[in-house]
Tab-separated table of C-alpha atoms (C1' of nucleotides) in Angstrom:
chain	number	residue	atom	x	y	z
A	247	MET	CA	-6.070	19.080	29.055
A	248	THR	CA	-7.080	15.863	27.461
A	249	LYS	CA	-10.576	14.471	28.241
A	250	TYR	CA	-8.702	11.407	29.001
A	251	GLN	CA	-6.030	14.289	31.641
A	252	GLU	CA	-9.107	16.251	33.243
A	253	ILE	CA	-11.197	12.749	34.161
A	254	ALA	CA	-7.683	11.561	35.200
A	255	THR	CA	-7.008	14.198	37.959
A	256	GLU	CA	-10.765	13.891	38.869
A	257	LEU	CA	-10.579	10.631	40.179
A	258	ILE	CA	-7.025	10.863	41.538
A	259	ASN	CA	-8.448	13.676	43.761
A	260	LEU	CA	-11.582	11.963	44.912
A	261	ILE	CA	-8.944	9.026	45.720
A	262	ARG	CA	-6.976	11.320	47.592
A	263	SER	CA	-9.610	13.171	48.720
A	264	GLY	CA	-11.426	9.164	50.064
A	265	THR	CA	-14.245	9.309	48.805
A	266	TYR	CA	-13.729	6.154	47.670
A	267	ARG	CA	-12.175	3.621	50.272
A	268	PRO	CA	-9.113	2.163	49.720
A	269	TRP	CA	-9.300	-1.830	48.959
A	270	GLY	CA	-12.958	-0.315	47.331
A	271	ALA	CA	-14.376	-0.938	44.386
A	272	MET	CA	-15.134	2.141	41.607
A	273	GLU	CA	-18.513	2.290	38.992
A	274	GLY	CA	-17.331	0.114	36.422
A	275	GLU	CA	-15.894	1.452	33.089
A	276	HIS	CA	-19.697	1.145	31.727
A	277	MET	CA	-20.934	3.754	34.572
A	278	LEU	CA	-17.853	6.440	34.312
A	279	ALA	CA	-18.356	6.295	30.616
A	280	LYS	CA	-21.810	7.048	30.922
A	281	ARG	CA	-21.139	10.026	33.891
A	282	TYR	CA	-18.729	11.965	31.920
A	283	GLN	CA	-19.896	11.730	29.105
A	284	VAL	CA	-17.725	9.635	27.354
A	285	SER	CA	-16.782	6.929	25.010
A	286	ARG	CA	-15.283	3.910	26.617
A	287	ALA	CA	-12.220	3.969	25.595
A	288	THR	CA	-11.223	7.750	26.797
A	289	ILE	CA	-12.254	5.867	30.245
A	290	ARG	CA	-10.002	3.459	29.397
A	291	LYS	CA	-7.544	5.723	29.053
A	292	ALA	CA	-7.947	7.684	32.031
A	293	LEU	CA	-7.900	4.412	33.810
A	294	ASN	CA	-4.604	3.777	32.263
A	295	VAL	CA	-2.767	7.194	34.297
A	296	LEU	CA	-4.167	5.650	37.595
A	297	LYS	CA	-2.845	2.545	37.547
A	298	GLU	CA	0.921	3.493	36.389
A	299	GLN	CA	1.112	5.925	38.619
A	300	GLY	CA	-0.787	3.105	41.755
A	301	TYR	CA	-3.899	3.997	42.738
A	302	ILE	CA	-5.842	1.828	41.485
A	303	HIS	CA	-5.959	-2.408	40.424
A	304	SER	CA	-8.028	-4.121	38.189
A	305	ARG	CA	-9.736	-7.587	37.868
A	306	GLN	CA	-11.043	-8.636	34.610
A	307	GLY	CA	-14.825	-9.657	35.218
A	308	SER	CA	-14.055	-8.842	38.796
A	309	GLY	CA	-14.452	-4.415	38.774
A	310	ILE	CA	-11.860	-1.674	39.475
A	311	TYR	CA	-10.476	-1.489	43.135
A	312	VAL	CA	-8.669	1.406	44.765
A	313	ASN	CA	-5.046	1.318	46.635
A	314	PRO	CA	-4.121	2.293	49.678
A	315	GLU	CA	-2.565	5.277	50.294
A	316	GLU	CA	0.956	3.395	50.648
A	317	PHE	CA	0.789	2.337	46.830
A	318	TYR	CA	0.938	5.763	45.404
A	319	GLN	CA	2.770	7.630	47.790
A	320	GLU	CA	6.053	5.443	48.160
A	321	ARG	CA	7.011	4.401	44.493
A	322	LEU	CA	7.275	7.596	43.392
A	323	VAL	CA	10.692	8.082	45.112
A	324	PHE	CA	12.903	7.501	41.916
A	325	THR	CA	11.086	8.873	39.167
A	326	MET	CA	12.271	11.929	38.168
A	327	SER	CA	9.472	13.807	38.551
A	328	ASP	CA	10.119	13.308	42.267
A	329	ARG	CA	13.064	15.769	41.459
A	330	TYR	CA	10.452	18.489	39.797
A	331	ARG	CA	7.899	18.392	42.874
A	332	ARG	CA	10.609	19.057	45.364
A	333	THR	CA	10.506	23.376	44.426
A	334	SER	CA	8.435	24.335	46.859
A	335	LEU	CA	11.612	23.025	49.398
A	336	ASP	CA	13.766	26.115	50.283
A	337	SER	CA	17.563	25.590	49.244
A	338	LYS	CA	20.336	27.466	50.632
A	339	ALA	CA	23.498	28.149	48.343
A	340	LEU	CA	26.775	26.941	50.611
A	341	LYS	CA	29.565	27.434	47.404
A	342	PHE	CA	28.882	29.282	43.883
A	343	LYS	CA	32.199	29.190	41.889
A	344	ILE	CA	33.249	28.363	38.427
A	345	GLU	CA	35.936	26.356	38.181
A	346	GLU	CA	38.438	24.579	35.446
A	347	ALA	CA	37.089	20.947	34.538
A	348	THR	CA	39.431	18.308	35.352
A	349	PRO	CA	40.220	15.999	32.927
A	350	GLU	CA	38.202	13.939	34.149
A	351	PHE	CA	35.107	16.131	33.562
A	352	ASP	CA	35.783	17.116	30.410
A	353	LYS	CA	35.439	14.037	29.203
A	354	LEU	CA	32.537	12.997	30.810
A	355	PHE	CA	31.087	16.353	29.790
A	356	ASN	CA	33.062	15.992	26.577
A	357	LEU	CA	33.426	19.830	26.598
A	358	GLY	CA	34.697	21.726	23.367
A	359	SER	CA	36.970	25.159	23.626
A	360	ASP	CA	35.221	26.363	26.543
A	361	LYS	CA	36.533	24.004	30.262
A	362	ARG	CA	34.990	25.722	32.402
A	363	LEU	CA	32.517	24.390	35.069
A	364	VAL	CA	29.782	25.880	37.964
A	365	HIS	CA	30.799	24.252	40.746
A	366	TYR	CA	28.012	24.431	43.383
A	367	LEU	CA	27.034	23.421	46.809
A	368	ARG	CA	23.535	23.274	47.831
A	369	LEU	CA	21.806	21.990	51.429
A	370	ARG	CA	18.128	22.131	50.931
A	371	LEU	CA	15.859	22.177	53.445
A	372	PHE	CA	11.994	21.172	54.337
A	373	GLU	CA	10.470	23.049	56.690
A	374	LYS	CA	13.455	24.097	58.275
A	375	ASN	CA	15.242	21.822	58.497
A	376	PRO	CA	18.272	20.546	56.691
A	377	PHE	CA	17.583	17.134	55.168
A	378	THR	CA	19.882	16.814	51.867
A	379	MET	CA	23.199	18.641	50.534
A	380	GLU	CA	23.854	18.450	46.444
A	381	GLU	CA	27.342	19.073	44.968
A	382	THR	CA	26.772	20.004	41.499
A	383	TRP	CA	28.840	20.230	38.308
A	384	MET	CA	27.600	22.193	35.334
A	385	PRO	CA	29.622	23.329	32.056
A	386	VAL	CA	29.444	27.241	31.264
A	387	GLU	CA	29.813	27.109	27.642
A	388	LEU	CA	25.760	24.985	28.065
A	389	PHE	CA	24.618	27.855	31.229
A	390	PRO	CA	26.370	30.782	31.070
A	391	SER	CA	23.785	32.535	32.447
A	392	LEU	CA	23.457	30.467	35.619
A	393	THR	CA	24.394	32.908	38.939
A	394	LYS	CA	24.193	32.144	42.726
A	395	GLU	CA	20.506	33.910	42.325
A	396	THR	CA	19.155	30.657	39.933
A	397	LEU	CA	20.045	28.475	42.613
A	398	LYS	CA	17.231	29.908	44.895
A	399	GLY	CA	14.856	28.313	42.567
A	400	SER	CA	14.662	24.525	40.896
A	401	ILE	CA	17.198	23.543	38.553
A	402	MET	CA	15.019	21.418	36.110
A	403	LYS	CA	13.362	23.981	35.272
A	404	TYR	CA	15.562	26.900	34.527
A	405	MET	CA	17.287	23.851	31.967
A	406	GLU	CA	13.928	24.115	30.704
A	407	GLU	CA	13.655	27.408	30.194
A	408	LEU	CA	16.933	27.915	28.082
A	409	GLY	CA	14.766	25.367	25.846
A	410	TYR	CA	16.649	22.165	27.055
A	411	VAL	CA	14.553	19.172	26.829
A	412	ILE	CA	15.832	16.306	29.780
A	413	SER	CA	15.959	12.883	28.578
A	414	HIS	CA	17.089	10.914	31.162
A	415	ASP	CA	18.795	10.805	34.676
A	416	PHE	CA	20.819	7.721	35.705
A	417	LYS	CA	21.443	6.966	38.869
A	418	THR	CA	23.501	5.416	41.435
A	419	ILE	CA	22.857	5.127	44.990
A	420	SER	CA	26.013	3.665	47.510
A	421	ALA	CA	26.613	3.846	51.306
A	422	VAL	CA	28.753	6.324	52.702
A	423	VAL	CA	30.137	7.788	55.758
A	424	LEU	CA	29.464	11.090	56.461
A	425	ALA	CA	32.127	13.566	56.566
A	426	ASP	CA	32.895	16.981	58.170
A	427	GLN	CA	31.921	19.211	54.662
A	428	TYR	CA	28.458	17.565	54.682
A	429	ALA	CA	27.573	15.857	58.276
A	430	LYS	CA	27.374	19.756	59.460
A	431	PRO	CA	24.952	21.603	57.561
A	432	LEU	CA	22.722	18.564	58.006
A	433	HIS	CA	22.730	18.306	61.518
A	434	LYS	CA	23.979	15.039	61.667
A	435	PRO	CA	27.375	13.450	63.308
A	436	ILE	CA	30.534	13.452	62.005
A	437	GLY	CA	30.735	9.049	60.781
A	438	SER	CA	26.901	8.758	60.844
A	439	LEU	CA	26.297	6.628	57.664
A	440	SER	CA	24.154	7.913	55.289
A	441	LEU	CA	22.825	7.293	51.290
A	442	GLN	CA	24.384	9.145	48.497
A	443	ILE	CA	22.536	9.178	45.383
A	444	THR	CA	24.931	10.340	42.003
A	445	HIS	CA	22.618	11.812	39.303
A	446	HIS	CA	23.373	12.200	35.976
A	447	VAL	CA	21.322	14.378	33.772
A	448	TYR	CA	21.419	13.794	30.445
A	449	LEU	CA	19.834	16.217	27.531
A	450	LEU	CA	18.523	14.289	23.972
A	451	LYS	CA	21.363	13.330	22.401
A	452	SER	CA	22.916	11.823	25.764
A	453	VAL	CA	24.739	15.700	26.167
A	454	LEU	CA	25.611	15.362	29.755
A	455	ALA	CA	24.082	18.214	31.391
A	456	GLN	CA	24.528	17.824	34.791
A	457	ILE	CA	26.754	15.665	37.460
A	458	THR	CA	25.235	15.671	41.067
A	459	ILE	CA	26.264	13.864	44.184
A	460	GLU	CA	23.545	13.778	46.330
A	461	THR	CA	23.886	13.234	50.120
A	462	GLN	CA	21.100	12.400	52.627
A	463	GLY	CA	20.790	13.110	55.955
A	464	ASP	CA	18.830	9.857	56.587
A	465	ASN	CA	20.061	6.684	55.781
A	466	VAL	CA	16.784	5.518	54.257
A	467	MET	CA	14.778	5.714	50.860
A	468	ASN	CA	11.594	3.815	50.294
A	469	ALA	CA	10.122	2.183	47.049
A	470	LEU	CA	7.483	0.240	46.344
A	471	SER	CA	7.519	-2.023	43.397
A	472	VAL	CA	3.538	-3.818	42.837
A	473	ARG	CA	3.012	-7.548	41.166
A	474	GLU	CA	0.212	-6.447	38.508
A	475	GLN	CA	-2.399	-3.509	38.476
B	211	MET	CA	-0.678	-14.237	23.459
B	212	THR	CA	-2.616	-11.855	22.070
B	213	LYS	CA	-2.075	-9.480	19.098
B	214	TYR	CA	-0.154	-6.707	20.601
B	215	GLN	CA	2.302	-9.237	23.166
B	216	GLU	CA	3.054	-10.774	19.867
B	217	ILE	CA	4.208	-8.151	18.126
B	218	ALA	CA	5.641	-6.072	21.899
B	219	THR	CA	7.476	-9.384	21.669
B	220	GLU	CA	8.821	-9.286	18.668
B	221	LEU	CA	9.717	-5.696	18.187
B	222	ILE	CA	11.851	-5.653	21.864
B	223	ASN	CA	13.548	-8.839	20.166
B	224	LEU	CA	14.429	-6.620	16.811
B	225	ILE	CA	16.022	-3.982	19.304
B	226	ARG	CA	17.777	-5.904	21.568
B	227	SER	CA	19.508	-7.980	18.590
B	228	GLY	CA	20.156	-4.381	17.150
B	229	THR	CA	18.079	-4.314	14.211
B	230	TYR	CA	16.850	-1.141	15.015
B	231	ARG	CA	19.604	1.246	15.940
B	232	PRO	CA	20.046	3.327	19.157
B	233	TRP	CA	19.187	6.663	18.589
B	234	GLY	CA	18.022	5.984	14.827
B	235	ALA	CA	13.688	6.012	13.940
B	236	MET	CA	11.517	3.341	13.956
B	237	GLU	CA	8.889	3.214	10.830
B	238	GLY	CA	5.741	4.820	11.466
B	239	GLU	CA	2.639	3.277	13.107
B	240	HIS	CA	0.777	3.376	9.879
B	241	MET	CA	4.138	0.959	7.930
B	242	LEU	CA	3.997	-1.262	11.027
B	243	ALA	CA	-0.143	-1.324	11.784
B	244	LYS	CA	0.314	-2.555	7.610
B	245	ARG	CA	3.293	-5.151	7.912
B	246	TYR	CA	1.597	-7.131	10.803
B	247	GLN	CA	-1.876	-6.283	9.416
B	248	VAL	CA	-3.634	-5.606	12.657
B	249	SER	CA	-5.051	-1.494	12.979
B	250	ARG	CA	-3.650	1.277	14.007
B	251	ALA	CA	-4.811	0.994	17.794
B	252	THR	CA	-3.270	-2.342	18.252
B	253	ILE	CA	0.148	-1.240	16.851
B	254	ARG	CA	-0.269	1.571	19.510
B	255	LYS	CA	-0.582	-0.879	22.576
B	256	ALA	CA	1.835	-2.902	21.413
B	257	LEU	CA	3.994	0.449	21.237
B	258	ASN	CA	3.426	1.237	24.956
B	259	VAL	CA	4.578	-1.882	25.966
B	260	LEU	CA	7.814	-1.131	24.341
B	261	LYS	CA	7.413	2.925	26.376
B	262	GLU	CA	6.665	1.447	29.491
B	263	GLN	CA	10.056	-0.656	29.696
B	264	GLY	CA	11.793	2.202	27.823
B	265	TYR	CA	13.029	0.887	24.690
B	266	ILE	CA	11.513	3.125	22.723
B	267	HIS	CA	10.111	6.476	23.043
B	268	SER	CA	7.899	9.438	20.668
B	269	ARG	CA	7.079	12.617	19.468
B	270	GLN	CA	4.256	13.545	18.151
B	271	GLY	CA	4.648	15.133	14.867
B	272	SER	CA	8.019	13.645	14.611
B	273	GLY	CA	8.087	9.456	14.932
B	274	ILE	CA	9.655	6.521	16.910
B	275	TYR	CA	13.098	6.160	18.306
B	276	VAL	CA	14.868	3.872	20.179
B	277	ASN	CA	16.431	4.185	23.378
B	278	PRO	CA	20.077	3.037	23.856
B	279	GLU	CA	20.729	0.544	25.658
B	280	GLU	CA	20.989	1.591	29.208
B	281	PHE	CA	17.543	2.429	29.698
B	282	TYR	CA	16.025	-0.998	29.226
B	283	GLN	CA	19.032	-2.137	30.812
B	284	GLU	CA	18.539	-0.131	34.127
B	285	ARG	CA	15.766	0.204	35.261
B	286	LEU	CA	14.651	-2.663	36.568
B	287	VAL	CA	16.560	-2.581	39.222
B	288	PHE	CA	13.495	-1.443	41.469
B	289	THR	CA	10.988	-3.274	40.167
B	290	MET	CA	9.796	-6.760	41.380
B	291	SER	CA	10.711	-8.760	37.947
B	292	ASP	CA	14.016	-8.543	39.041
B	293	ARG	CA	13.972	-10.310	41.880
B	294	TYR	CA	11.975	-13.161	39.279
B	295	ARG	CA	14.708	-13.259	37.193
B	296	ARG	CA	16.515	-14.382	38.842
B	297	THR	CA	16.007	-17.635	39.009
B	298	SER	CA	18.566	-18.167	36.748
B	299	LEU	CA	20.769	-17.648	39.258
B	300	ASP	CA	22.878	-20.470	42.107
B	301	SER	CA	21.076	-20.163	45.541
B	302	LYS	CA	22.820	-21.836	48.949
B	303	ALA	CA	21.141	-22.358	52.074
B	304	LEU	CA	23.599	-21.146	55.136
B	305	LYS	CA	20.236	-21.551	58.043
B	306	PHE	CA	17.023	-23.024	57.835
B	307	LYS	CA	15.424	-22.704	61.187
B	308	ILE	CA	11.592	-22.950	62.670
B	309	GLU	CA	11.036	-20.179	65.149
B	310	GLU	CA	9.286	-18.827	67.921
B	311	ALA	CA	7.820	-15.622	66.464
B	312	THR	CA	9.095	-12.635	68.790
B	313	PRO	CA	5.840	-9.776	69.789
B	314	GLU	CA	7.311	-7.492	67.705
B	315	PHE	CA	7.127	-10.405	63.980
B	316	ASP	CA	3.637	-11.315	65.611
B	317	LYS	CA	2.089	-8.199	65.222
B	318	LEU	CA	3.927	-7.070	62.152
B	319	PHE	CA	2.336	-10.818	60.500
B	320	ASN	CA	-0.278	-10.679	62.664
B	321	LEU	CA	0.017	-14.617	63.293
B	322	GLY	CA	-3.159	-16.541	64.331
B	323	SER	CA	-3.030	-19.483	66.350
B	324	ASP	CA	0.713	-21.129	64.785
B	325	LYS	CA	3.207	-18.715	66.186
B	326	ARG	CA	6.223	-20.296	63.938
B	327	LEU	CA	7.947	-18.567	61.235
B	328	VAL	CA	10.533	-20.237	59.050
B	329	HIS	CA	13.404	-18.760	59.152
B	330	TYR	CA	16.266	-19.238	56.771
B	331	LEU	CA	19.730	-17.423	55.610
B	332	ARG	CA	20.288	-17.550	52.093
B	333	LEU	CA	23.223	-17.231	49.666
B	334	ARG	CA	22.593	-15.998	46.338
B	335	LEU	CA	25.484	-16.269	43.898
B	336	PHE	CA	26.311	-15.340	40.539
B	337	GLU	CA	28.898	-17.901	38.290
B	338	LYS	CA	29.930	-19.231	41.821
B	339	ASN	CA	30.790	-15.478	43.498
B	340	PRO	CA	28.444	-14.840	46.293
B	341	PHE	CA	26.905	-10.775	45.821
B	342	THR	CA	23.620	-10.984	47.649
B	343	MET	CA	22.652	-12.580	51.178
B	344	GLU	CA	19.403	-13.023	52.306
B	345	GLU	CA	18.021	-13.578	56.027
B	346	THR	CA	13.879	-14.159	55.630
B	347	TRP	CA	11.140	-14.987	58.264
B	348	MET	CA	7.873	-16.148	56.333
B	349	PRO	CA	4.909	-17.419	58.343
B	350	VAL	CA	4.516	-21.462	59.095
B	351	GLU	CA	0.842	-20.810	59.307
B	352	LEU	CA	0.677	-19.886	55.199
B	353	PHE	CA	3.822	-22.112	54.152
B	354	PRO	CA	4.111	-25.247	55.953
B	355	SER	CA	5.387	-26.754	53.122
B	356	LEU	CA	8.173	-24.667	53.170
B	357	THR	CA	11.706	-27.132	53.445
B	358	LYS	CA	15.164	-26.162	52.275
B	359	GLU	CA	14.702	-28.118	49.630
B	360	THR	CA	12.330	-25.205	48.673
B	361	LEU	CA	15.384	-22.597	49.441
B	362	LYS	CA	17.159	-23.519	46.021
B	363	GLY	CA	14.217	-22.553	43.467
B	364	SER	CA	12.535	-19.042	43.367
B	365	ILE	CA	10.126	-18.664	46.506
B	366	MET	CA	8.618	-16.286	44.702
B	367	LYS	CA	7.326	-19.257	42.195
B	368	TYR	CA	6.767	-21.179	45.464
B	369	MET	CA	4.410	-19.508	46.761
B	370	GLU	CA	2.052	-18.779	43.613
B	371	GLU	CA	2.465	-22.345	43.398
B	372	LEU	CA	0.955	-22.553	46.489
B	373	GLY	CA	-1.961	-20.338	44.789
B	374	TYR	CA	-1.238	-17.144	46.644
B	375	VAL	CA	-1.171	-13.926	44.907
B	376	ILE	CA	1.510	-11.515	45.174
B	377	SER	CA	0.124	-7.890	45.354
B	378	HIS	CA	3.053	-5.744	46.176
B	379	ASP	CA	6.689	-5.929	48.111
B	380	PHE	CA	7.729	-2.813	50.545
B	381	LYS	CA	11.216	-1.636	50.424
B	382	THR	CA	13.531	-0.065	52.240
B	383	ILE	CA	17.223	1.092	50.944
B	384	SER	CA	19.967	2.367	53.796
B	385	ALA	CA	23.451	1.982	54.363
B	386	VAL	CA	25.354	-0.627	56.655
B	387	VAL	CA	28.396	-1.910	57.963
B	388	LEU	CA	28.682	-5.354	56.803
B	389	ALA	CA	29.028	-7.748	60.356
B	390	ASP	CA	31.307	-10.784	60.379
B	391	GLN	CA	28.147	-12.958	59.470
B	392	TYR	CA	27.127	-10.855	56.265
B	393	ALA	CA	30.743	-9.849	55.237
B	394	LYS	CA	32.170	-13.465	55.494
B	395	PRO	CA	30.642	-15.399	52.954
B	396	LEU	CA	30.039	-12.465	50.701
B	397	HIS	CA	34.026	-12.709	50.640
B	398	LYS	CA	33.752	-8.837	51.851
B	399	PRO	CA	35.857	-7.152	54.455
B	400	ILE	CA	34.411	-6.949	57.807
B	401	GLY	CA	34.042	-3.260	58.221
B	402	SER	CA	33.262	-2.673	54.723
B	403	LEU	CA	30.279	-0.178	53.466
B	404	SER	CA	26.965	-1.749	52.060
B	405	LEU	CA	23.574	-1.176	51.279
B	406	GLN	CA	20.548	-3.055	52.869
B	407	ILE	CA	16.761	-3.952	51.398
B	408	THR	CA	14.392	-4.770	53.306
B	409	HIS	CA	11.829	-6.181	51.813
B	410	HIS	CA	8.312	-6.768	52.857
B	411	VAL	CA	5.935	-8.958	50.715
B	412	TYR	CA	2.517	-8.613	50.835
B	413	LEU	CA	-0.342	-10.520	49.354
B	414	LEU	CA	-3.750	-9.566	48.125
B	415	LYS	CA	-5.047	-7.605	50.933
B	416	SER	CA	-2.403	-6.858	53.146
B	417	VAL	CA	-1.557	-10.157	54.275
B	418	LEU	CA	2.841	-10.254	55.077
B	419	ALA	CA	4.008	-13.079	53.588
B	420	GLN	CA	7.421	-12.807	54.465
B	421	ILE	CA	10.019	-10.637	55.252
B	422	THR	CA	13.686	-10.319	54.338
B	423	ILE	CA	16.742	-8.486	54.318
B	424	GLU	CA	18.853	-7.983	51.225
B	425	THR	CA	22.368	-7.456	51.940
B	426	GLN	CA	24.619	-6.315	48.818
B	427	GLY	CA	27.933	-7.087	48.288
B	428	ASP	CA	28.806	-4.033	46.392
B	429	ASN	CA	28.026	-0.958	46.993
B	430	VAL	CA	26.481	0.184	44.605
B	431	MET	CA	22.941	0.270	43.330
B	432	ASN	CA	21.652	1.858	39.737
B	433	ALA	CA	18.215	3.386	38.333
B	434	LEU	CA	17.729	5.564	35.384
B	435	SER	CA	14.905	7.764	35.022
B	436	VAL	CA	13.157	8.912	32.085
B	437	ARG	CA	11.744	12.462	31.328
B	438	GLU	CA	9.031	11.762	28.872
B	439	GLN	CA	8.375	8.544	26.571
C	212	DT	C1'	8.161	33.027	6.368
C	213	DG	C1'	4.720	30.004	5.508
C	214	DA	C1'	2.095	26.205	3.449
C	215	DG	C1'	1.036	21.579	2.776
C	216	DA	C1'	2.386	17.044	4.188
C	217	DT	C1'	3.355	13.490	7.502
C	218	DT	C1'	2.940	11.054	12.013
C	219	DT	C1'	2.047	10.937	16.759
C	220	DG	C1'	-2.213	11.440	19.592
C	221	DT	C1'	-6.789	12.154	20.884
C	222	DA	C1'	-11.677	10.047	21.044
C	223	DC	C1'	-15.860	7.684	18.945
C	224	DG	C1'	-18.310	3.389	18.243
C	225	DT	C1'	-18.482	-0.757	17.370
C	226	DA	C1'	-17.804	-6.096	18.480
C	227	DT	C1'	-16.162	-10.111	20.649
C	228	DG	C1'	-13.706	-12.653	24.323
C	229	DT	C1'	-12.499	-14.224	28.503
C	230	DA	C1'	-12.320	-13.740	33.310
C	231	DT	C1'	-15.007	-13.787	37.004
C	232	DA	C1'	-19.225	-13.691	40.508
D	205	DG	C1'	-25.149	-21.744	33.075
D	206	DT	C1'	-26.104	-16.919	33.013
D	207	DA	C1'	-24.431	-12.245	33.517
D	208	DT	C1'	-21.364	-8.420	34.647
D	209	DA	C1'	-17.660	-6.139	34.015
D	210	DC	C1'	-12.522	-5.984	32.222
D	211	DA	C1'	-9.609	-6.805	27.640
D	212	DT	C1'	-8.710	-6.284	22.881
D	213	DA	C1'	-9.319	-5.126	18.367
D	214	DC	C1'	-11.239	-2.753	13.912
D	215	DG	C1'	-11.729	1.346	11.090
D	216	DT	C1'	-12.813	6.187	11.134
D	217	DA	C1'	-11.906	10.634	11.701
D	218	DC	C1'	-9.706	15.686	13.607
D	219	DA	C1'	-6.593	17.570	16.381
D	220	DA	C1'	-1.867	19.021	17.500
D	221	DA	C1'	3.270	18.903	16.908
D	222	DT	C1'	6.728	18.565	13.494
D	223	DC	C1'	9.043	18.490	8.889
D	224	DT	C1'	10.034	19.675	4.638
D	225	DC	C1'	9.205	21.848	0.370
DNA sequence: TGAGATTTGTACGTATGTATA
DNA sequence: GTATACATACGTACAAATCTC
C-alpha cells in the first residue's frame, strides 16, 4: 500500500464509522498533511480517491465536506467492482453443461477450432434469499479447467487466477417478463416484471470471455450521479 | 481554461478525429510534456481527465493506450451530463398544470406554506422521433417563474440560471408495461415492455427540487464498466 | 535468463492563482 | 480589503512495472 492509499483507507473508515458527520466540514489539506506527515500533494491524491468514490466534495476557497451515506452507497451499482464484491454471497449451480456453440455464439466469441462452450445456470443468494439468476456461456478453449465446483466461488477471481486480465464489461439493461425457468427459483410469480442485464465480459484486446444474462428477482435498480465534486 | 484542461480537450479531439488509433500507443508523458511546454505533472493531470472519461488507459512500465470508441461513447449513460447534453433535442409539452401537492409529495419536497407544484408532461424527440416521455413535478415556491415556454429548453439550465446549484440525482430504474398515456405519444403498442427511470434531483443541502419519471420508448439501456484505467 | 533502459506511478517542496468567508 | 483554503503548476527524485537486447 502506498501512502496516499493508506490515508484514503483511513479517512474512508473515519467517514463510515461516523467520526465525520454528513454535510460537515473536514479538516483542511494543510492540517491533514501535517497530521499524516506527508506533503499536501499526497493528501490531495488521497482526497481524490474519496471524491471519486463519493465520500466527500470540496469547494475552492471554502473547504472539504463529507457527503451523506447515499452518495457512496448507491453509486457503485454499475461499476465492475460491484460484481467482485459479491463473493461473500452464496451460489447454487442449477445447470452445468458443455455444449457445441451455435453459429451466433461462434461468431460472437470468435472461436478457434474448439467450438465448445461451458453453459451454466447459477442462482445467487443473499442470506438464503435468491435475488438473481445468472445464465452464462464461456468458451472451453479459454477455460478448460472450469468445473461445476468453480461456480461456488467468484468467476471473476477464477479468470484472474488463470492469468487473464479483464478489460471491460458491456451491459445491456432491459425489461422482461419472468418466464417459468427464472420465476420459480427466484420465488416470484410467473409473469412478474423484472430487469435483465446482459453482460459481455472482455479480456485485453477485445477477447470476449463470457456472456452472462443476469435476471434480477426485484424490479428495481438504483443509481446516483453527482454534479460536481 | 487552465492548461491541463486545454491539453485534455486537444487530446480528446485528436482521439475523436482518429489521429490516434484504437488500442494504439500514445506518446509518453515526457514527450507530451515537451510538446506542450508544461511539466509532467500537468500532463498527468490532463491524462487523468482522459482516463476518467474513458479515452485512454495506461500501464506502469508500458505506456499509454487509446481506448476504442465504445469506451467513451456508452459509459455516459448514467452520468448527469447526459441529461445536460440533450439540449439539442426537441421537446413538446403535452401538459402543464399547477396543482396542490398530495400529502406524499408535500412530505417528499418538504414544502413550506406554498403547497403548489408545477406538474408537466413532456415528450422528447430526436430527429422528429419520440424516444422518451417525462412526467415532472417541481415546487412553485422554488420556481415561481416556470412556464410552459421554459419547457422548450433545458430545465437543468433554467435551474442554474436561477442561481440554484444542482447537487445530485437519484435514479431508480424499473421495468414497466406501457400504459395508454405513454404508449401512444411514443408510437409504441400498448402493453409494450419498457424501462422507466425515476429521478429525484436535489440541490445543495438535500433540497429536493424535481421529481421526474422518465419513460423510455425503447426497452434497452447500455452501460460499460472498465476494470482498470 | 538477466541486466539495463524505458515508462508510468508515487512523493516532496515551493510558488502562485482563485474562490470563499 | 484581508485572511483562509482549495486549485493549478513547476521541478526534482526515486520506486515499480515493463520491455528490450
